[in-house]
């Protein structure tokens, strides 16, 4: 059964609008007037609905209560909450009830609803619901990735990241980028900025995990002269430097609790207060945050503020690791080789064997590690990058990986296979001789091969010596006489 979207609202006009919107996109939509009817539909057909568009403000039973009931029926069901308010308590209640997305209603919320649906699809949380009917080819994906992200690749996963960036860029909402170290989180953050109306303003980045905690507050918010020992002059912080532009807070999961409070206030009120200052300063910025850590797990452990997490998680983007999109490795390798060619004025080709080796690796350091390895191979080659040009650790890792895969799949080596075949052939020839009373001409007939061919194979397998062969020939001649 094809999954269907269910819209739950007590407003018939709103439901009609959603039906028209989904019909244009070819998405099947059922509707329910109120929470009780919606719960009843899901209970009757739990396998039918994969996504729920749920209004928060409804008489008798608010959306957060309905969401909890729906999750009890099917924990895997995905809920997009619609609300006319952005009140912090409402947002928190919806997420705590299990909503995956929170959309603030406006005069025309259609694009925001589709964006929310699209982001769930892009992240693989909803299957078989297609809001972009045409599946793009690798070539089309490459064009999209290059034009939006300024990255190289052709995978569907990276193309989905580009689509999310394109959708989210027009908004001024906070973006939270998840991904392992080295996948290009800052590149994606820059792409959001450069595709937005803020592209003419500054893009300011700061790594929250790379600056000592006693200096980070000053780096973020600035300080007044004399605020602390060594503060000989007033300094502008990153928030102020990013005014009228975008501030990228990398590795935000490493923030100390005290700074989390100040970051939350800055995001909520768009005001900052420099260290040692007494006046609040208004800033007009968009926040993009990134982390390689699981913020929801940090929240559960009490290491990250829940309210800040919800503020950051308005528009999430997940960048898959390189091992999950191996089709991006070859275009990346060629791109890095081209960069070195332009830098050095020398040309390089890359052998098929070397490319296969690079494509076979999991790359735990992701794109950053791949780039470093290509640079090493370029410098340690002349005209052609061969396997021998690669780092020894890379070659060893490739071999170990192949051996591990071979063991997992029960794949024997060629030498083992050859030995097995020869042993089987040897047994076959010996059994034929026994059945033929040790007369080779008869044994050859049993096996459907010539006497000469059988003698050759017996010698190859060490079953006969030349002397034995001559004696056998003499005996056969005597039998004929």
Coordinates of C-alpha atoms in Angstrom, one line a residue:
X1 CA 0.0 0.0 0.0
X2 CA 1.4 3.4 -1.0
X3 CA 1.9 5.7 2.0
X4 CA -0.5 8.6 2.4
X5 CA -0.2 11.9 4.2
X6 CA -2.9 12.6 6.8
X7 CA -3.9 16.2 7.7
X8 CA -5.6 16.8 11.1
X9 CA -7.2 20.2 11.7
X10 CA -10.5 21.5 13.0
X11 CA -10.5 24.1 10.2
X12 CA -12.2 22.8 7.0
X13 CA -10.8 25.7 4.9
X14 CA -7.3 24.9 6.0
X15 CA -7.8 21.2 5.2
X16 CA -9.1 22.1 1.7
X17 CA -6.1 24.3 1.1
X18 CA -3.8 21.4 2.0
X19 CA -5.7 19.0 -0.3
X20 CA -5.2 21.4 -3.2
X21 CA -1.5 21.8 -2.4
X22 CA -0.8 18.0 -2.2
X23 CA -2.9 17.3 -5.3
X24 CA -0.6 19.6 -7.3
X25 CA 2.4 17.7 -6.1
X26 CA 0.7 14.3 -6.7
X27 CA 0.7 13.4 -3.1
X28 CA -2.3 11.4 -1.7
X29 CA -3.8 13.3 1.3
X30 CA -6.5 12.2 3.7
X31 CA -8.1 14.7 6.1
X32 CA -9.5 14.5 9.6
X33 CA -11.7 17.1 11.4
X34 CA -10.1 17.2 14.8
X35 CA -7.7 15.1 16.9
X36 CA -10.2 12.3 17.8
X37 CA -11.0 11.5 14.1
X38 CA -7.3 11.6 13.2
X39 CA -6.4 9.2 16.0
X40 CA -9.2 6.9 14.9
X41 CA -8.0 6.9 11.3
X42 CA -4.5 6.0 12.2
X43 CA -5.6 3.3 14.6
X44 CA -7.8 1.7 11.8
X45 CA -5.0 2.0 9.2
X46 CA -1.7 2.1 11.0
X47 CA 0.3 1.0 8.0
X48 CA -1.2 3.6 5.7
X49 CA 0.0 6.9 7.1
X50 CA 3.7 7.7 7.2
X51 CA 3.4 11.5 7.7
X52 CA 0.9 13.6 9.6
X53 CA 0.3 17.3 9.2
X54 CA -1.1 18.2 12.6
X55 CA -2.6 21.5 13.7
X56 CA -1.6 22.5 17.3
X57 CA -4.6 24.8 18.3
X58 CA -7.7 22.6 18.3
X59 CA -10.6 22.6 20.7
X60 CA -10.8 19.7 23.1
X61 CA -7.4 18.2 22.3
X62 CA -4.3 20.2 21.4
X63 CA -1.9 18.9 18.9
X64 CA 0.8 17.9 21.4
X65 CA -1.8 15.5 23.0
X66 CA -2.8 14.1 19.6
X67 CA 0.9 13.6 18.7
X68 CA 1.5 11.5 21.8
X69 CA -1.5 9.3 21.0
X70 CA -0.4 8.9 17.4
X71 CA 3.2 7.9 18.5
X72 CA 1.7 5.3 20.9
X73 CA -0.1 3.7 17.9
X74 CA 3.0 3.9 15.6
X75 CA 6.3 5.3 17.0
X76 CA 7.7 5.5 13.5
X77 CA 5.0 7.9 12.2
X78 CA 6.4 11.3 11.3
X79 CA 4.6 14.4 12.6
X80 CA 4.8 17.9 11.2
X81 CA 3.2 20.3 13.7
X82 CA 1.5 23.5 12.3
X83 CA 0.9 26.4 14.7
X84 CA -0.1 30.0 14.5
X85 CA 2.3 30.9 17.3
X86 CA 6.1 30.6 17.8
X87 CA 5.8 30.7 21.6
X88 CA 8.7 28.9 23.2
X89 CA 6.5 26.7 25.4
X90 CA 4.4 25.6 22.5
X91 CA 7.5 24.7 20.4
X92 CA 8.9 22.8 23.3
X93 CA 5.7 20.9 24.0
X94 CA 5.4 19.9 20.3
X95 CA 8.9 18.5 20.1
X96 CA 8.5 16.7 23.4
X97 CA 5.4 15.1 22.1
X98 CA 7.4 13.6 19.2
X99 CA 7.0 16.1 16.4
X100 CA 9.8 16.0 13.8
X101 CA 9.2 19.5 12.4
X102 CA 7.4 22.6 13.6
X103 CA 6.0 25.0 11.0
X104 CA 4.6 28.5 11.9
X105 CA 1.5 29.2 9.9
X106 CA 1.5 32.3 7.8
X107 CA -0.9 33.7 5.2
X108 CA 0.5 31.1 2.8
X109 CA 2.3 28.3 4.6
X110 CA 2.3 26.0 1.6
X111 CA 6.0 26.3 0.8
X112 CA 7.0 25.8 4.5
X113 CA 4.8 22.7 4.7
X114 CA 6.4 21.3 1.5
X115 CA 9.9 22.2 2.8
X116 CA 9.2 20.3 6.0
X117 CA 7.9 17.3 4.1
X118 CA 10.8 17.5 1.7
X119 CA 13.4 17.6 4.5
X120 CA 11.9 14.4 6.0
X121 CA 12.1 12.7 2.6
X122 CA 15.7 14.0 2.0
X123 CA 16.8 12.5 5.3
X124 CA 15.2 9.1 4.5
X125 CA 12.6 9.4 7.2
X126 CA 9.7 9.0 4.8
X127 CA 9.8 6.7 1.8
X128 CA 7.8 6.5 -1.4
X129 CA 6.3 10.0 -1.1
X130 CA 7.8 12.0 -3.9
X131 CA 7.4 15.8 -3.9
X132 CA 10.0 16.1 -6.7
X133 CA 8.6 13.7 -9.3
X134 CA 11.6 13.5 -11.6
X135 CA 14.6 11.4 -10.3
X136 CA 17.7 13.4 -11.4
X137 CA 20.5 11.7 -13.3
X138 CA 24.1 11.7 -12.0
X139 CA 24.9 14.5 -14.5
X140 CA 22.0 16.6 -13.3
X141 CA 22.9 16.0 -9.7
X142 CA 26.5 17.1 -10.4
X143 CA 25.2 20.4 -11.9
X144 CA 22.9 21.0 -8.9
X145 CA 25.7 20.2 -6.4
X146 CA 28.2 22.4 -8.1
X147 CA 25.8 25.4 -8.7
X148 CA 24.3 25.4 -5.2
X149 CA 27.1 24.0 -2.9
X150 CA 30.2 24.7 -5.0
X151 CA 31.2 21.1 -4.2
X152 CA 32.0 18.2 -6.5
X153 CA 29.9 15.0 -6.5
X154 CA 27.0 13.3 -8.3
X155 CA 25.3 11.3 -5.6
X156 CA 21.6 11.6 -4.8
X157 CA 22.4 12.1 -1.1
X158 CA 24.6 15.2 -1.8
X159 CA 22.0 16.5 -4.3
X160 CA 19.4 16.3 -1.6
X161 CA 21.7 18.4 0.6
X162 CA 21.8 21.0 -2.2
X163 CA 18.0 21.0 -2.5
X164 CA 17.7 21.6 1.2
X165 CA 20.2 24.5 1.0
X166 CA 18.2 26.0 -1.9
X167 CA 15.0 25.8 0.0
X168 CA 16.3 27.0 3.4
X169 CA 18.4 29.9 1.9
X170 CA 15.3 32.1 1.3
X171 CA 14.3 31.9 5.0
X172 CA 15.9 33.8 7.9
X173 CA 15.5 30.8 10.3
X174 CA 18.3 29.1 12.1
X175 CA 19.9 26.1 10.3
X176 CA 21.5 23.2 12.1
X177 CA 24.0 21.2 10.1
X178 CA 24.8 17.6 11.3
X179 CA 27.8 15.7 9.9
X180 CA 31.0 14.0 10.8
X181 CA 34.3 15.9 10.8
X182 CA 35.6 16.6 7.3
X183 CA 32.3 16.3 5.4
X184 CA 32.2 20.0 4.5
X185 CA 29.8 21.5 7.1
X186 CA 31.3 25.0 6.7
X187 CA 31.1 24.7 2.9
X188 CA 27.4 23.9 3.2
X189 CA 26.9 26.8 5.7
X190 CA 28.6 29.2 3.2
X191 CA 26.2 27.9 0.5
X192 CA 23.2 28.7 2.6
X193 CA 24.6 32.3 3.1
X194 CA 25.5 32.8 -0.6
X195 CA 22.1 31.6 -1.9
X196 CA 20.3 33.9 0.5
X197 CA 19.3 37.6 0.4
X198 CA 22.2 38.1 2.9
X199 CA 24.8 37.1 0.4
X200 CA 26.0 40.8 0.1
X201 CA 26.7 40.8 3.9
X202 CA 29.5 39.2 5.8
X203 CA 29.8 35.5 6.5
X204 CA 31.6 35.1 9.8
X205 CA 32.7 31.6 11.1
X206 CA 33.9 30.5 14.5
X207 CA 34.8 27.1 15.8
X208 CA 33.4 26.9 19.3
X209 CA 35.5 23.9 20.1
X210 CA 38.8 25.3 19.0
X211 CA 38.9 28.4 21.3
X212 CA 39.7 28.2 25.1
X213 CA 36.5 28.6 27.1
X214 CA 37.8 31.6 29.0
X215 CA 38.3 33.5 25.7
X216 CA 35.3 32.2 23.8
X217 CA 32.8 34.7 25.3
X218 CA 35.0 37.6 24.3
X219 CA 35.4 36.1 20.8
X220 CA 31.6 35.8 20.4
X221 CA 30.3 38.9 22.0
X222 CA 33.4 41.2 22.1
X223 CA 34.6 43.1 25.2
X224 CA 35.0 46.7 26.5
X225 CA 38.3 48.2 27.3
X226 CA 39.4 47.2 30.8
X227 CA 36.8 44.3 31.0
X228 CA 39.6 42.0 32.1
X229 CA 43.4 41.8 32.4
X230 CA 44.8 42.3 29.0
X231 CA 41.8 44.0 27.6
X232 CA 43.6 47.2 26.5
X233 CA 41.1 48.2 23.9
X234 CA 37.5 47.6 22.9
X235 CA 37.0 44.6 20.7
X236 CA 34.1 43.6 18.4
X237 CA 32.9 40.0 18.7
X238 CA 31.8 37.7 16.0
X239 CA 28.1 38.5 16.5
X240 CA 28.7 42.2 15.8
X241 CA 31.1 41.4 12.9
X242 CA 28.4 39.3 11.3
X243 CA 25.8 42.1 11.5
X244 CA 23.6 42.2 8.4
X245 CA 25.0 38.8 7.4
X246 CA 25.4 35.3 8.7
X247 CA 27.2 33.9 11.7
X248 CA 28.4 30.3 11.5
X249 CA 28.8 28.6 14.9
X250 CA 30.8 25.4 14.2
X251 CA 31.0 22.6 16.7
X252 CA 28.3 24.2 18.8
X253 CA 27.9 20.9 20.8
X254 CA 31.2 21.8 22.5
X255 CA 29.8 25.0 24.1
X256 CA 30.0 25.4 27.9
X257 CA 26.5 25.6 29.7
X258 CA 27.1 29.2 30.7
X259 CA 27.7 30.3 27.1
X260 CA 24.7 28.2 25.9
X261 CA 22.5 30.6 27.9
X262 CA 24.0 33.6 26.3
X263 CA 23.8 32.2 22.8
X264 CA 20.1 31.3 23.4
X265 CA 19.4 34.9 24.5
X266 CA 21.2 36.3 21.5
X267 CA 19.2 34.1 19.1
X268 CA 15.9 34.8 20.8
X269 CA 16.3 38.6 21.2
X270 CA 18.9 39.3 18.5
X271 CA 20.8 41.4 21.0
X272 CA 24.2 41.0 22.6
X273 CA 26.1 42.4 25.5
X274 CA 29.9 42.6 25.3
X275 CA 32.0 41.4 28.2
X276 CA 32.3 44.3 30.6
X277 CA 29.5 46.2 28.9
X278 CA 26.2 47.4 30.3
X279 CA 24.2 48.1 27.2
X280 CA 22.6 45.7 24.8
X281 CA 23.4 45.9 21.1
X282 CA 20.9 44.9 18.5
X283 CA 22.2 42.7 15.7
X284 CA 20.6 41.6 12.5
X285 CA 22.1 38.2 11.8
X286 CA 21.2 34.7 10.7
X287 CA 22.5 31.9 12.7
X288 CA 23.8 28.7 11.2
X289 CA 25.2 26.1 13.6
X290 CA 27.0 22.8 13.0
X291 CA 28.1 19.8 15.0
X292 CA 29.5 16.3 14.6
X293 CA 27.9 15.3 18.0
X294 CA 24.4 14.0 18.7
X295 CA 22.8 17.0 20.3
X296 CA 19.7 15.1 21.3
X297 CA 21.9 12.7 23.3
X298 CA 23.7 15.6 24.9
X299 CA 20.3 17.1 25.9
X300 CA 19.2 13.7 27.4
X301 CA 22.5 13.7 29.4
X302 CA 22.0 17.2 30.6
X303 CA 25.0 18.6 28.8
X304 CA 23.2 20.7 26.3
X305 CA 20.2 23.0 26.9
X306 CA 17.0 21.7 25.5
X307 CA 15.6 25.1 24.7
X308 CA 18.7 26.0 22.7
X309 CA 18.5 22.7 20.9
X310 CA 15.0 23.5 19.7
X311 CA 16.0 27.0 18.7
X312 CA 18.8 25.6 16.6
X313 CA 16.8 22.7 15.1
X314 CA 14.4 24.8 13.0
X315 CA 15.9 23.8 9.7
X316 CA 18.1 20.7 10.0
X317 CA 20.5 19.5 7.3
X318 CA 22.3 16.1 7.5
X319 CA 25.4 15.7 5.4
X320 CA 26.1 12.0 4.9
X321 CA 29.7 10.7 5.4
X322 CA 31.7 9.9 2.3
X323 CA 31.5 6.2 2.8
X324 CA 27.7 6.4 2.3
X325 CA 28.1 8.2 -1.1
X326 CA 31.1 6.5 -2.8
X327 CA 30.0 7.7 -6.2
X328 CA 31.3 11.2 -5.1
X329 CA 34.9 9.9 -4.6
X330 CA 35.9 9.9 -8.3
X331 CA 34.7 13.5 -9.1
X332 CA 36.4 14.7 -5.9
X333 CA 39.7 13.0 -6.8
X334 CA 39.6 14.5 -10.3
X335 CA 38.8 17.9 -8.8
X336 CA 41.7 17.8 -6.3
X337 CA 44.1 16.6 -9.0
X338 CA 43.0 19.6 -11.2
X339 CA 43.7 22.0 -8.3
X340 CA 47.2 20.7 -7.9
X341 CA 47.8 20.9 -11.7
X342 CA 46.8 24.5 -11.7
X343 CA 48.9 25.2 -8.6
X344 CA 52.1 23.4 -9.9
X345 CA 51.7 23.9 -13.6
X346 CA 52.3 20.1 -14.1
X347 CA 49.9 17.5 -15.5
X348 CA 48.9 14.1 -13.9
X349 CA 46.7 11.2 -15.0
X350 CA 45.4 8.7 -12.5
X351 CA 45.5 5.0 -13.2
X352 CA 42.4 2.9 -13.1
X353 CA 44.0 0.8 -10.3
X354 CA 44.7 3.8 -8.2
X355 CA 41.2 5.2 -8.7
X356 CA 39.7 1.8 -7.8
X357 CA 41.8 1.7 -4.6
X358 CA 40.7 5.2 -3.6
X359 CA 37.0 4.3 -4.3
X360 CA 37.3 1.1 -2.2
X361 CA 38.1 2.9 1.1
X362 CA 35.7 4.1 3.8
X363 CA 37.5 7.4 4.4
X364 CA 36.8 8.0 8.1
X365 CA 38.2 11.5 7.8
X366 CA 35.8 12.1 4.9
X367 CA 36.5 14.7 2.2
X368 CA 39.3 16.3 4.2
X369 CA 41.2 13.0 4.4
X370 CA 40.6 12.2 0.7
X371 CA 42.0 15.7 -0.3
X372 CA 45.2 15.2 1.8
X373 CA 45.7 11.7 0.3
X374 CA 45.3 13.0 -3.3
X375 CA 47.8 15.8 -2.6
X376 CA 50.3 13.2 -1.3
X377 CA 49.9 11.0 -4.3
X378 CA 50.2 13.9 -6.7
X379 CA 53.6 15.0 -5.2
X380 CA 54.9 11.4 -5.1
X381 CA 54.1 10.7 -8.8
X382 CA 55.5 11.9 -12.1
X383 CA 53.1 11.6 -15.0
X384 CA 50.7 9.0 -13.7
X385 CA 49.4 8.5 -10.2
X386 CA 49.8 4.8 -9.6
X387 CA 48.9 2.6 -6.6
X388 CA 52.5 3.0 -5.5
X389 CA 52.1 6.8 -5.4
X390 CA 49.5 6.4 -2.6
X391 CA 50.4 6.5 1.1
X392 CA 51.5 3.1 2.5
X393 CA 48.8 3.3 5.1
X394 CA 46.2 3.9 2.3
X395 CA 47.4 0.8 0.4
X396 CA 47.5 -1.3 3.5
X397 CA 44.0 -0.2 4.5
X398 CA 42.7 -1.1 1.1
X399 CA 44.2 -4.6 1.3
X400 CA 43.0 -5.1 4.8
X401 CA 39.5 -4.0 3.8
X402 CA 39.4 -6.4 0.8
X403 CA 40.6 -9.3 3.0
X404 CA 38.0 -8.5 5.6
X405 CA 35.3 -8.4 2.9
X406 CA 36.5 -11.6 1.4
X407 CA 36.3 -13.4 4.8
X408 CA 32.8 -12.0 5.4
X409 CA 31.6 -13.2 2.0
X410 CA 33.4 -16.6 2.3
X411 CA 35.5 -15.7 -0.7
X412 CA 38.6 -17.9 -1.2
X413 CA 41.9 -16.8 -2.7
X414 CA 42.8 -17.7 -6.3
X415 CA 45.6 -19.9 -5.0
X416 CA 43.1 -21.8 -2.7
X417 CA 40.7 -22.2 -5.6
X418 CA 43.5 -23.5 -7.9
X419 CA 44.6 -26.0 -5.3
X420 CA 41.0 -27.2 -4.8
X421 CA 40.5 -27.6 -8.5
X422 CA 43.7 -29.5 -9.0
X423 CA 42.9 -31.8 -6.0
X424 CA 39.5 -32.5 -7.6
X425 CA 41.0 -33.3 -11.0
X426 CA 43.6 -35.6 -9.4
X427 CA 40.9 -37.5 -7.5
X428 CA 38.8 -37.7 -10.8
X429 CA 41.7 -39.3 -12.7
X430 CA 42.5 -41.7 -9.9
X431 CA 38.9 -42.8 -9.6
X432 CA 38.7 -43.3 -13.4
X433 CA 41.8 -45.5 -13.4
X434 CA 40.4 -47.7 -10.7
X435 CA 37.1 -48.2 -12.5
X436 CA 39.1 -49.0 -15.8
X437 CA 41.3 -51.6 -14.1
X438 CA 44.3 -49.3 -14.4
X439 CA 44.1 -49.4 -18.2
X440 CA 44.6 -45.7 -19.3
X441 CA 42.9 -46.0 -22.7
X442 CA 39.7 -47.2 -21.0
X443 CA 40.0 -44.5 -18.3
X444 CA 40.3 -41.8 -20.9
X445 CA 37.2 -43.1 -22.7
X446 CA 35.3 -43.0 -19.3
X447 CA 36.3 -39.3 -18.9
X448 CA 35.5 -38.4 -22.5
X449 CA 39.1 -37.2 -23.3
X450 CA 41.9 -38.4 -25.5
X451 CA 44.5 -40.9 -24.2
X452 CA 47.2 -38.3 -24.9
X453 CA 45.4 -35.6 -23.0
X454 CA 44.9 -37.8 -20.0
X455 CA 48.5 -38.8 -19.9
X456 CA 49.5 -35.1 -20.1
X457 CA 47.3 -34.2 -17.2
X458 CA 48.5 -37.2 -15.1
X459 CA 52.1 -36.1 -15.6
X460 CA 51.2 -32.5 -14.7
X461 CA 49.6 -33.7 -11.5
X462 CA 52.5 -36.0 -10.6
X463 CA 50.5 -39.2 -11.1
X464 CA 52.8 -40.6 -13.8
X465 CA 56.5 -40.4 -14.6
X466 CA 57.8 -40.6 -18.2
X467 CA 59.2 -44.1 -17.5
X468 CA 55.8 -45.3 -16.3
X469 CA 54.2 -43.8 -19.4
X470 CA 56.7 -45.7 -21.7
X471 CA 55.9 -48.9 -19.9
X472 CA 52.2 -48.3 -20.2
X473 CA 52.6 -47.8 -23.9
X474 CA 54.7 -51.0 -24.3
X475 CA 52.1 -53.0 -22.3
X476 CA 49.3 -51.7 -24.5
X477 CA 51.2 -52.8 -27.6
X478 CA 51.7 -56.3 -26.2
X479 CA 48.0 -56.6 -25.4
X480 CA 47.2 -55.7 -29.1
X481 CA 49.6 -58.5 -30.4

